[in-house]
Coordinates of C-alpha atoms in Angstrom, one line a residue:
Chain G
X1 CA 0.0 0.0 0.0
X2 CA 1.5 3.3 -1.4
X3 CA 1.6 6.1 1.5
X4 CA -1.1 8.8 0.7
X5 CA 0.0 11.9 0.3
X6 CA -2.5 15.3 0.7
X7 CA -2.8 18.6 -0.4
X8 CA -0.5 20.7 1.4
X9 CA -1.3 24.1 2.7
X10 CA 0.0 27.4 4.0
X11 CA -1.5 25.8 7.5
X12 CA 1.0 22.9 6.7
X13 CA 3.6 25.2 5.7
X14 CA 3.8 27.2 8.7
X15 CA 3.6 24.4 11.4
X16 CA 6.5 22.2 9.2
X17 CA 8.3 25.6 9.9
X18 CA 7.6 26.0 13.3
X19 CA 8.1 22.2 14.6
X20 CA 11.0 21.1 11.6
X21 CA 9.1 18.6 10.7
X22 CA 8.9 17.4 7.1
X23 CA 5.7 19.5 5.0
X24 CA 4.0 16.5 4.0
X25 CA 4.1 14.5 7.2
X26 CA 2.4 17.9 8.6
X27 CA -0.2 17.8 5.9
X28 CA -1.1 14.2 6.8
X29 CA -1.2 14.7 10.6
X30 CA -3.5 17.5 10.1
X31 CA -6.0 15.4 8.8
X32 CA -5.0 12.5 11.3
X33 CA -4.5 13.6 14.5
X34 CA -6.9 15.9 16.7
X35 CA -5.4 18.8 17.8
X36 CA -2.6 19.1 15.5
X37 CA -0.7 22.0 17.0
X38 CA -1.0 21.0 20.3
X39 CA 0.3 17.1 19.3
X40 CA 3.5 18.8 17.6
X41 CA 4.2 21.3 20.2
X42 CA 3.7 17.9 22.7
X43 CA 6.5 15.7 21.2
X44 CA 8.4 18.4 20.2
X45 CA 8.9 19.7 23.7
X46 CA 8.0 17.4 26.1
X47 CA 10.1 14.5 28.0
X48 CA 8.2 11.6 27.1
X49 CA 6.5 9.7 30.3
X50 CA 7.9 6.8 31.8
X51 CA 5.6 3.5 33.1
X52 CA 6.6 0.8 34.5
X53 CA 4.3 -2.7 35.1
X54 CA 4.9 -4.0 38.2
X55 CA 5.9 -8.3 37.2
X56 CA 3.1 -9.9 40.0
X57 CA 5.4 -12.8 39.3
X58 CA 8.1 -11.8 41.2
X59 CA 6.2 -9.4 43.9
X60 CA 2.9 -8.4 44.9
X61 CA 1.8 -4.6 43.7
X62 CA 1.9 -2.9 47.3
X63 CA 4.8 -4.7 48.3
X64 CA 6.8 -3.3 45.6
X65 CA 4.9 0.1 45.4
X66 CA 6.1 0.4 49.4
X67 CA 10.3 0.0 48.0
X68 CA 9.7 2.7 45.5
X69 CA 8.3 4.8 48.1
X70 CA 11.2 4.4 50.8
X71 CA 13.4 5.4 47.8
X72 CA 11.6 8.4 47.2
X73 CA 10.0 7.7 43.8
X74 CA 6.5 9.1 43.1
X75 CA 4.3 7.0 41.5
X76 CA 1.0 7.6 40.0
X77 CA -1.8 5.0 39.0
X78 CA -2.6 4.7 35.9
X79 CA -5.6 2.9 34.2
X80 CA -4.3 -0.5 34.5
X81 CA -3.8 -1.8 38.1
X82 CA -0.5 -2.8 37.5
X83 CA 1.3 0.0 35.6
X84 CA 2.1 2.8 37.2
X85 CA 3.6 6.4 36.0
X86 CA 6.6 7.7 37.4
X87 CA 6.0 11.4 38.4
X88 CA 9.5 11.4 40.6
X89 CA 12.6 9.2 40.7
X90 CA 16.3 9.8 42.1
X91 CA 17.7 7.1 40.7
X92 CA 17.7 5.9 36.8
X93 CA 14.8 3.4 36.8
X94 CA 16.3 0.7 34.9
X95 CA 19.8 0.1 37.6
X96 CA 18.1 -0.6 40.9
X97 CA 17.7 -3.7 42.5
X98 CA 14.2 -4.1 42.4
X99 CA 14.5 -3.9 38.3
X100 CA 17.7 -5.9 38.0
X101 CA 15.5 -8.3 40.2
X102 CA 13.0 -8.0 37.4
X103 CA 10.0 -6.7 40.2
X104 CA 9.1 -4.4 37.3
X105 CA 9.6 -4.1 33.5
X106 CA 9.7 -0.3 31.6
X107 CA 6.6 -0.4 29.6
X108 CA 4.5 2.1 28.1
X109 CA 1.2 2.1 28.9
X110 CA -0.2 1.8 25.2
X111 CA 2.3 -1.5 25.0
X112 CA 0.6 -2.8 28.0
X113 CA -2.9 -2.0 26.4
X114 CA -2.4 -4.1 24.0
X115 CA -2.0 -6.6 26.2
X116 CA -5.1 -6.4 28.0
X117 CA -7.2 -6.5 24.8
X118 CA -6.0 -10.1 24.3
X119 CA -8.2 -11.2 27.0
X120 CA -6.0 -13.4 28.5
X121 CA -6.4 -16.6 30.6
X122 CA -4.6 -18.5 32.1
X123 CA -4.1 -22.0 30.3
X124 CA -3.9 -20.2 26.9
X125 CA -1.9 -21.0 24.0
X126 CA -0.5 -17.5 23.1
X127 CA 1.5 -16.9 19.9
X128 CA 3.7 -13.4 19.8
X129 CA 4.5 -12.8 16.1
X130 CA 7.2 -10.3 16.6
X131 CA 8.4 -10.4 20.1
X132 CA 11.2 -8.8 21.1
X133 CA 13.0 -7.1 23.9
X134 CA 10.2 -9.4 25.1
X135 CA 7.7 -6.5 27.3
X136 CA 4.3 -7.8 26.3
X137 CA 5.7 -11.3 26.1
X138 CA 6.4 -11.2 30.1
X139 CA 3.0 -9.2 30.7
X140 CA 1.4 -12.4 28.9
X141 CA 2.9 -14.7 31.2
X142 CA 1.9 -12.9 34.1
X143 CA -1.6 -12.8 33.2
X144 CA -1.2 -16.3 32.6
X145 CA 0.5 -16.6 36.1
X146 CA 3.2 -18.6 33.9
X147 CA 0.5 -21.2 33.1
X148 CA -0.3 -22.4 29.5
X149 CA 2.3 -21.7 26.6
X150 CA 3.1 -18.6 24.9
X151 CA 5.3 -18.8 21.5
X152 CA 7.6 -16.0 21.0
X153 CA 8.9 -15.2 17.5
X154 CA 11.8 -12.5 16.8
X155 CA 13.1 -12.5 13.5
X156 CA 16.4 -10.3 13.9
X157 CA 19.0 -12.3 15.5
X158 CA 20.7 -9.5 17.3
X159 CA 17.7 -8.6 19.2
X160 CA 17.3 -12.3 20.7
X161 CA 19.7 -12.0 23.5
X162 CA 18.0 -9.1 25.3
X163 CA 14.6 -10.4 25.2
X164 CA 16.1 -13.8 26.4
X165 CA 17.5 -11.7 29.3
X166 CA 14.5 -9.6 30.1
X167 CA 12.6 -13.0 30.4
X168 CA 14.8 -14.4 32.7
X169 CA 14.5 -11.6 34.6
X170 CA 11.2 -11.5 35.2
X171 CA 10.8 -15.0 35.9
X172 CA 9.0 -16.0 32.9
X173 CA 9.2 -20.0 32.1
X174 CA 6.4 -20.8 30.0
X175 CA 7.6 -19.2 27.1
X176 CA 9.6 -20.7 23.9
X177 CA 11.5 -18.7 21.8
X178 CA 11.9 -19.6 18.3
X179 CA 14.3 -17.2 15.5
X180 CA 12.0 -16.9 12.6
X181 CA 9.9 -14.5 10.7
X182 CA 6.6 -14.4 11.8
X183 CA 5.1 -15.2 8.4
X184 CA 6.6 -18.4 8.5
X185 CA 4.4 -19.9 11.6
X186 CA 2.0 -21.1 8.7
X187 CA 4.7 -23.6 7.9
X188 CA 4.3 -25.2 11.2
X189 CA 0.8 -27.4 12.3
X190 CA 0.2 -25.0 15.3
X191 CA -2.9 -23.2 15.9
X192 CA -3.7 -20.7 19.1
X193 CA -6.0 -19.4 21.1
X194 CA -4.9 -16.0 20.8
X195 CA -2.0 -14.2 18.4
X196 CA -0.3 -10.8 20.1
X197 CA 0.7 -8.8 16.7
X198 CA 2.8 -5.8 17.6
X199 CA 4.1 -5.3 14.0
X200 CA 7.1 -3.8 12.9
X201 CA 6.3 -0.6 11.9
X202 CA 7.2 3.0 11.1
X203 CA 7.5 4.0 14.3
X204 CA 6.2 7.6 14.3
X205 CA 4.3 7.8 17.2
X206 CA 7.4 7.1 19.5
X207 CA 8.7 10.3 18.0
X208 CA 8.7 11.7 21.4
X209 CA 11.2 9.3 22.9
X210 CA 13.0 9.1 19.5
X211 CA 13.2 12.6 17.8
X212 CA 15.5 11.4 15.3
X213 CA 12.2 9.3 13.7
X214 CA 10.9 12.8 12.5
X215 CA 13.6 12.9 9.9
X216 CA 14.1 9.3 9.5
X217 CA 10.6 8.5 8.7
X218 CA 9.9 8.1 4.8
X219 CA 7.2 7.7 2.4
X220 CA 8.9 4.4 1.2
X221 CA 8.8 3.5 4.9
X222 CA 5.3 3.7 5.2
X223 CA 4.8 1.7 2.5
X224 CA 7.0 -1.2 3.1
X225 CA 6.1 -1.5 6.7
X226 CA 2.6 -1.7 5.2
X227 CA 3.6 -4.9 3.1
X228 CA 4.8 -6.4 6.0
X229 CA 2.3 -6.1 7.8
X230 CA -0.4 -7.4 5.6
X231 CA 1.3 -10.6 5.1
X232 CA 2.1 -10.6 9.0
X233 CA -1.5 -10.1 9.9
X234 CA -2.5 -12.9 7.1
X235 CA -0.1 -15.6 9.1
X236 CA -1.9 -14.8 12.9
X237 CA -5.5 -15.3 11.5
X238 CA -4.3 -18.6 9.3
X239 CA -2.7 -20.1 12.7
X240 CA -5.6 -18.8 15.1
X241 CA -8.2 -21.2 16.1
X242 CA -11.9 -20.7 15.4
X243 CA -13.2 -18.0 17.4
X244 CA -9.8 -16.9 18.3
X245 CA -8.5 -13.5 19.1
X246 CA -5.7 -11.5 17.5
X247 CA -4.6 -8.5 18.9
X248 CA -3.2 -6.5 16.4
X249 CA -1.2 -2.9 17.3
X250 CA 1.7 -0.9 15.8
X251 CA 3.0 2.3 17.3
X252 CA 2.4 3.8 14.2
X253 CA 0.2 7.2 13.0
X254 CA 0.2 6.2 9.5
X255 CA -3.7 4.4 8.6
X256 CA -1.5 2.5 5.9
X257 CA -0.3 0.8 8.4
X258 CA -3.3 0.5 10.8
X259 CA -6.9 1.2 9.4
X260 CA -5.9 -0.2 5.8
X261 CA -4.5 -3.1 7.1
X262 CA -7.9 -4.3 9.4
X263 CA -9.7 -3.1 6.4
X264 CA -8.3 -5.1 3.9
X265 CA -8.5 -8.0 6.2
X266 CA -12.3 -7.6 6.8
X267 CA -12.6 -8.2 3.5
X268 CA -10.5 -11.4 3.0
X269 CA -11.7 -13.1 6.0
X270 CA -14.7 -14.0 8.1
X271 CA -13.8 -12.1 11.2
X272 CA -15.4 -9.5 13.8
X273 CA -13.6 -6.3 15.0
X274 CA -14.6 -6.0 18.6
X275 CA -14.8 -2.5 20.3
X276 CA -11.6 -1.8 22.6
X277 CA -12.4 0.7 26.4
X278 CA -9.6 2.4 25.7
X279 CA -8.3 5.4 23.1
X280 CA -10.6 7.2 20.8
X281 CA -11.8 6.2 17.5
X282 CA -9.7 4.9 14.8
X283 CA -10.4 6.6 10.9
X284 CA -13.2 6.0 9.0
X285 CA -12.0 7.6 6.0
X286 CA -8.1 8.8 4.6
X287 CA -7.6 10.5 1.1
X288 CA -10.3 8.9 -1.1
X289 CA -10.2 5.7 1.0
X290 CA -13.5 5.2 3.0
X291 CA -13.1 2.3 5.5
X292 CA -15.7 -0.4 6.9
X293 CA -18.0 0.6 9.6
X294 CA -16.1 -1.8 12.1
X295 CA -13.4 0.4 11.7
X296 CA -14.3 2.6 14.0
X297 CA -14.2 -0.4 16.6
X298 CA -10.1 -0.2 16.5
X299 CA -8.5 2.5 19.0
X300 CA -6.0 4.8 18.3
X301 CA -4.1 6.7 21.5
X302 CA -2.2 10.1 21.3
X303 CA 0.8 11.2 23.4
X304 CA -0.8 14.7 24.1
X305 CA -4.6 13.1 24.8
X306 CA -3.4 10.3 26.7
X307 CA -0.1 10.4 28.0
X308 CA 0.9 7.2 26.1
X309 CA 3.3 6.9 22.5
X310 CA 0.9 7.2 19.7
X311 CA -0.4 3.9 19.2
X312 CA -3.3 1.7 16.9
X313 CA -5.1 -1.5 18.6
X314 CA -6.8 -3.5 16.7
X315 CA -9.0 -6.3 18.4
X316 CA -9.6 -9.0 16.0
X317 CA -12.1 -12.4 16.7
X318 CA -11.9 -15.0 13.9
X319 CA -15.2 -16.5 13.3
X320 CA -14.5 -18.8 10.2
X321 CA -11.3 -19.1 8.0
X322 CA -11.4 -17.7 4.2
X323 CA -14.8 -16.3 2.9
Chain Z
X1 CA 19.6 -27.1 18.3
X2 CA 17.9 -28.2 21.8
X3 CA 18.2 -32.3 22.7
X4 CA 17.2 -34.1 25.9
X5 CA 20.4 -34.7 28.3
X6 CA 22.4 -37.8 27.9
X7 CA 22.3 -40.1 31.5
X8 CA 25.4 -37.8 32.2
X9 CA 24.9 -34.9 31.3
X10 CA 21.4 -35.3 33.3
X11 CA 23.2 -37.1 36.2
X12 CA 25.5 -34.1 36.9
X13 CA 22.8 -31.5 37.1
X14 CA 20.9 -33.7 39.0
X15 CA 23.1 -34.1 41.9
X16 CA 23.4 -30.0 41.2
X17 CA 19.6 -29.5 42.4
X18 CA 19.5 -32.2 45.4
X19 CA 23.3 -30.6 46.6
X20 CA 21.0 -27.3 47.0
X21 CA 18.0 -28.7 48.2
X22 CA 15.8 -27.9 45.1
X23 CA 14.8 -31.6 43.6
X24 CA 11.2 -31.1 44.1
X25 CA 11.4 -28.2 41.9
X26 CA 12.3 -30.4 38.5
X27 CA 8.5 -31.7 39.3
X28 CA 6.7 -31.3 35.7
X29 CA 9.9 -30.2 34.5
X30 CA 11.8 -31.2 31.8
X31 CA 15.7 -30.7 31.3
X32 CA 17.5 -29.6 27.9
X33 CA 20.3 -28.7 26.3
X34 CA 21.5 -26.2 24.0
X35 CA 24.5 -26.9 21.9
X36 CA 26.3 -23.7 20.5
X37 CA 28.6 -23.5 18.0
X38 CA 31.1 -22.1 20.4
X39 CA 30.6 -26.3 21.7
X40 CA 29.0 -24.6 25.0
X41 CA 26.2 -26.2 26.3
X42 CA 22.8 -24.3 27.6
X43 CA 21.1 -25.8 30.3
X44 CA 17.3 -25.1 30.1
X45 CA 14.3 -26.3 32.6
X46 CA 11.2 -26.0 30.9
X47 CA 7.5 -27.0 31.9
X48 CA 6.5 -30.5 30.2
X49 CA 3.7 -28.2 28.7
X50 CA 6.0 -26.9 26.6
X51 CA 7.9 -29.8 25.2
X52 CA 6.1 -30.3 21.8
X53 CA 7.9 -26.6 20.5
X54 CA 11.4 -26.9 22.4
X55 CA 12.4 -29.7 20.0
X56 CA 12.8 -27.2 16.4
X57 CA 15.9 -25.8 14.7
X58 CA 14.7 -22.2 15.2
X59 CA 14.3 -22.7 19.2
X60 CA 16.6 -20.6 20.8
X61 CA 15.4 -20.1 24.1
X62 CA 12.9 -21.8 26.4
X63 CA 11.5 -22.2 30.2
X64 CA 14.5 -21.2 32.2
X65 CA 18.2 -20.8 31.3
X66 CA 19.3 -22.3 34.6
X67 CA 23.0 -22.3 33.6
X68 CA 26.0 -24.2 31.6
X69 CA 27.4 -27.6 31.1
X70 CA 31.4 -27.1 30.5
X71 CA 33.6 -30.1 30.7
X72 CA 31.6 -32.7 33.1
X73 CA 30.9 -29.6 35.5
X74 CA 27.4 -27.6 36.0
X75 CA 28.0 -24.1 36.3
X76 CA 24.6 -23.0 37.1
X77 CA 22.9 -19.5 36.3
X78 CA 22.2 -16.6 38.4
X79 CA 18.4 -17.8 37.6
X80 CA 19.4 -20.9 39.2
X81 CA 20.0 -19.4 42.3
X82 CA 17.0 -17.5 42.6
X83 CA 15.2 -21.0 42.3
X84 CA 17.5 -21.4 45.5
X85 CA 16.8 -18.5 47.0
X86 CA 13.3 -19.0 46.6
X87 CA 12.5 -22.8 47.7
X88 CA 15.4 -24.4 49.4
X89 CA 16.3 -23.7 52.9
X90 CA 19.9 -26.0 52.1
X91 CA 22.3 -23.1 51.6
X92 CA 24.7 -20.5 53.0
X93 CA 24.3 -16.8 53.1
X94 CA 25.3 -13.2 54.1
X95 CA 23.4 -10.4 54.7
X96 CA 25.1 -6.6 53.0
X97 CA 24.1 -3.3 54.5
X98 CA 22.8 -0.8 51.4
X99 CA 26.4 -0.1 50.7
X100 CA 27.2 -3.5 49.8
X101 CA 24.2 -3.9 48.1
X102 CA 25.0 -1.4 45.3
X103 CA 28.7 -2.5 44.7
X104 CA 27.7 -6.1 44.2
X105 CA 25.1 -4.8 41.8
X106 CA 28.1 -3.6 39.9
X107 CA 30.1 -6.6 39.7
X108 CA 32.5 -5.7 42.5
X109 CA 33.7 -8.1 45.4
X110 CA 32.1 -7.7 49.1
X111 CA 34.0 -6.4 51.9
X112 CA 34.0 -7.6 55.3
X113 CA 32.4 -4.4 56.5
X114 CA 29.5 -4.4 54.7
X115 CA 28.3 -7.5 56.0
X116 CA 25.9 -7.8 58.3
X117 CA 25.1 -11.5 59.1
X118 CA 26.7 -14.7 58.1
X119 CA 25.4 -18.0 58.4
X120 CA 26.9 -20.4 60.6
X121 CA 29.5 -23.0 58.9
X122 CA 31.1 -20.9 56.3
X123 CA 34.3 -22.2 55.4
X124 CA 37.1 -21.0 53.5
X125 CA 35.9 -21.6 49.6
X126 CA 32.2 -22.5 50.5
X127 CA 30.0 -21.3 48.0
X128 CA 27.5 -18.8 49.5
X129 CA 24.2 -16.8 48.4
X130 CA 24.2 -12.9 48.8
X131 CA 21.6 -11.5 50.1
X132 CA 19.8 -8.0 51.1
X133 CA 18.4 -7.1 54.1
X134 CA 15.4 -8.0 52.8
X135 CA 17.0 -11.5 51.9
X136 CA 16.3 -10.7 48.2
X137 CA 19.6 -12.5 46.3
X138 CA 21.8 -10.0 45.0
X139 CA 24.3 -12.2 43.8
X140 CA 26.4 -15.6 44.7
X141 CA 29.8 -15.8 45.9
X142 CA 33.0 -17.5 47.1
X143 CA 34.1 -17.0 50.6
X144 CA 37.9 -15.9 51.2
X145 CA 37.2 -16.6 55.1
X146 CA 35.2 -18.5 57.4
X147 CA 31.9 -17.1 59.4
X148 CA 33.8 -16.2 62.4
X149 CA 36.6 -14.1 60.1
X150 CA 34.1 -12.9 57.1
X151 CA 32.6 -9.8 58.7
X152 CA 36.9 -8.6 59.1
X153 CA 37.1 -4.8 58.0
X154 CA 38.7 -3.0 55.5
X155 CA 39.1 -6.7 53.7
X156 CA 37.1 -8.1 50.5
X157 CA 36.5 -11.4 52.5
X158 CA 33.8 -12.9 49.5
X159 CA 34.7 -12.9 46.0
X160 CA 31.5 -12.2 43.9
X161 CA 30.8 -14.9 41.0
X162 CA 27.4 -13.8 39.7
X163 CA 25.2 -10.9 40.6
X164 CA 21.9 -9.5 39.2
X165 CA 23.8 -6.8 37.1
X166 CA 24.8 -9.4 34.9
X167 CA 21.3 -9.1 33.3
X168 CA 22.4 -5.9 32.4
X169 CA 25.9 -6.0 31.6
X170 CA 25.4 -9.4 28.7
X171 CA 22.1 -8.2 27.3
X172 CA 23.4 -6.8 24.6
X173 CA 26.2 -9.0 23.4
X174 CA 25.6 -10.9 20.5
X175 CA 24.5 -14.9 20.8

């Protein structure tokens, strides 16, 4: 899917200006994201916020939240029960003792999100396509209370060692790891109760943390992350049981990458998109591309409406495969 | 690729987890091994749930990495000792002050100062868990002295072998 590219204006003109952002990335966010200026001026100028998920596997929430204290850090609750905002901290957050002893993971609250959508239980068999440094993985397993059996996939070999790491850490031991692209789970005679897409993607709504992104980020990446991700999403509903979940997400703004993708799905396969408590509606319709009604189901969050990265979750429940 | 132990391999490790009091702990578990190019061998405890995807060339991690097999000799994993830490009662400790706490965190030795408790029947060379005052394992060590010497100022009297930080320090070198 080619990235869409709109009109530009002397509105898009002035704010590229003013931000340094690239014209037609402006154009397209005007049209995307509520409250344009005030998003821009957001991840142009702001620190983004830090979370961490306390790992119930390791500690209980007040035990933990009590340790923090009595090392002065300020937490604040957030709308999961265990993730928590750090307002206040005197020390870095990833070298104390109590994260070295993997009592909590950093996590952004959109990351762990996605996670809750999947509806987890506890004797679940859990595939993550694209797993790594392995955040939502260990959330998984403490949902599960390391019960059932979650496949992990990670492609890139270089990344396997610190998601190998961060599981040990935590405590996690009902996970496998396997080295593969994700497409290539159809190959293998598996199917699962529920699929965990994160999908590589474009990465623009973590612009905040990562301000080299905004000049970085390309047409051509748009549109090759959009590739992907249609044949990654084609693999989790092909390997999901009948009247299994996928949760699909991508910290991406682009609808290429989000909307289209769900959309193009709906099409293709005999599936439901169920409505998500969190974030506010996805896109109905970008450039001359008018989406299905169930589009509005998906969520998309926003680093100045939330407090999160910008980020698309996509609930998914297969009722049939192939139309 | 991951394989089951030879009688062996399986024998050594085995006498590994009833030295430190943690046998029951192998219930519904499963042992296998890892064998790197590099001809070092993983050790990995994984739930018998798990066993139909352990056994695939892509596998590369699975359960818990509970150490390495290296010429007839276990040489268990700091995960290894948590397992310890957490279910046995068969082992010998120290208890650092704050102070002690951060250094070991770094890598570096303990001195006798920052110790406050050891266990009765330390000896010279006895292998020992580190613990905070919380008796949360920080790390495992080799003592230099025995209980009644160990606590000796100005002196690094244990000799740190593994400590959390190593989660830190190796996660980003290649596998």
């Amino acid at each position: 899917m080619s990235c869409i590219l709109l009109p530009k204006s002397e509105e898009s003109y002035q704010l590229a200006t003013k931000y340094n952002f690239k014209e037609w990335m402006i154009a397209r966010y005007l049209t995307i994201v509520p409250e344009t200026e005030k998003f821009l001026d957001y991840v142009n100028n702001r620190a983004s916020n830090q979370y961490i998920r306390i790992n119930s596997l390791k500690i209980d929430i007040d035990t933990l939240k009590q340790k923090l204290l009595e090392k002065n850090f300020k937490l604040e609750k957030t709308l999961l029960s265990e993730v928590f905002l750090i307002k206040e901290s005197k020390f870095p957050i990833g070298a104390t003792m109590e994260y070295l002893s993997g009592y909590y993971y950093i996590q952004d609250l959109s990351s762990c999100l996605a996670v809750e959508c999947l509806d987890i239980e506890e004797h679940d068999l859990v595939l993550d396509m694209a797993a790594s440094p392995g955040g939502k993985t260990s959330f998984m397993a403490q949902k599960m209370n390391n019960r059932g059996m979650i496949l992990a996939l990670e492609s890139e070999r270089k990344r396997l060692r610190k998601m190998m790491f961060n599981l040990s850490r935590c405590g996690v031991i009902n996970t496998v790891l396997w080295n593969i692209n994700g497409e290539k789970i159809i190959n293998y005679n598996f199917k699962f109760d529920k699929v965990l897409l994160d999908a590589p993607c474009s990465c623009d709504g973590i612009m905040q943390k990562d301000p080299t992104r905004k000049h970085t980020y390309t047409k051509e990446m748009i549109r090759y992350c959009s590739i992907r991700q249609s044949q990654l999403i084609e693999s989790a509903l092909k390997v999901l049981k009948p009247n299994g979940l996928l949760v699909y997400s991508t910290c991406s703004l682009a609808p290429e990458e989000n909307e289209f993708v769900i959309d193009s799905m709906i099409d293709k396969y005999d599936i439901t998109v169920e409505s998500i408590n969190y974030g506010v509606d996805s896109l109905l319709k970008f450039g001359d591309k008018i989406m299905n009604k169930s589009i509005k189901f998906t969520k998309r969050l926003y680093p100045h409406i939330h407090n999160t990265a910008g980020f698309f979750i996509a609930k998914i429940r297969l009722n049939n495969i192939n139309k | 690729m991951f394989r089951i132990l030879t009688r062996q391999e399986k024998t050594i490790v085995l006498r590994e987890f009833n030295k430190w009091g943690i046998f029951n702990y192998l219930h519904d578990k499963v042992l296998a091994v890892k064998e790197c190019e590099n001809s070092i061998k993983y050790l990995f405890l994984i739930p018998s749930v798990l066993e139909n995807f352990i056994f695939y060339p892509s596998t590369c991690y699975g359960g818990l990495s509970i150490g390495k097999l290296h010429k007839k000799k276990f040489l268990p994993s700091i995960t290894f000792f948590n397992i310890v830490a957490k279910y046995s009662n068969n082992f010998l400790y120290i208890i650092v002050n704050s102070n002690g706490e951060k250094l070991i965190l770094y890598g570096r030795d303990v001195f006798g100062n920052s110790i406050e408790y050891a266990s009765p029947g330390i000896d010279e060379n006895s292998i020992i868990l580190i613990l905070n005052k919380s008796k949360e394992l920080l790390g495992v060590g080799r003592a230099k002295y025995s209980t009644t010497k160990i606590k000796e100022n100005g002196k690094v009297t244990i000799n740190t072998l593994l400590d959390l930080g190593t989660y830190l320090r190796l996660e980003n070198d290649p596998i």
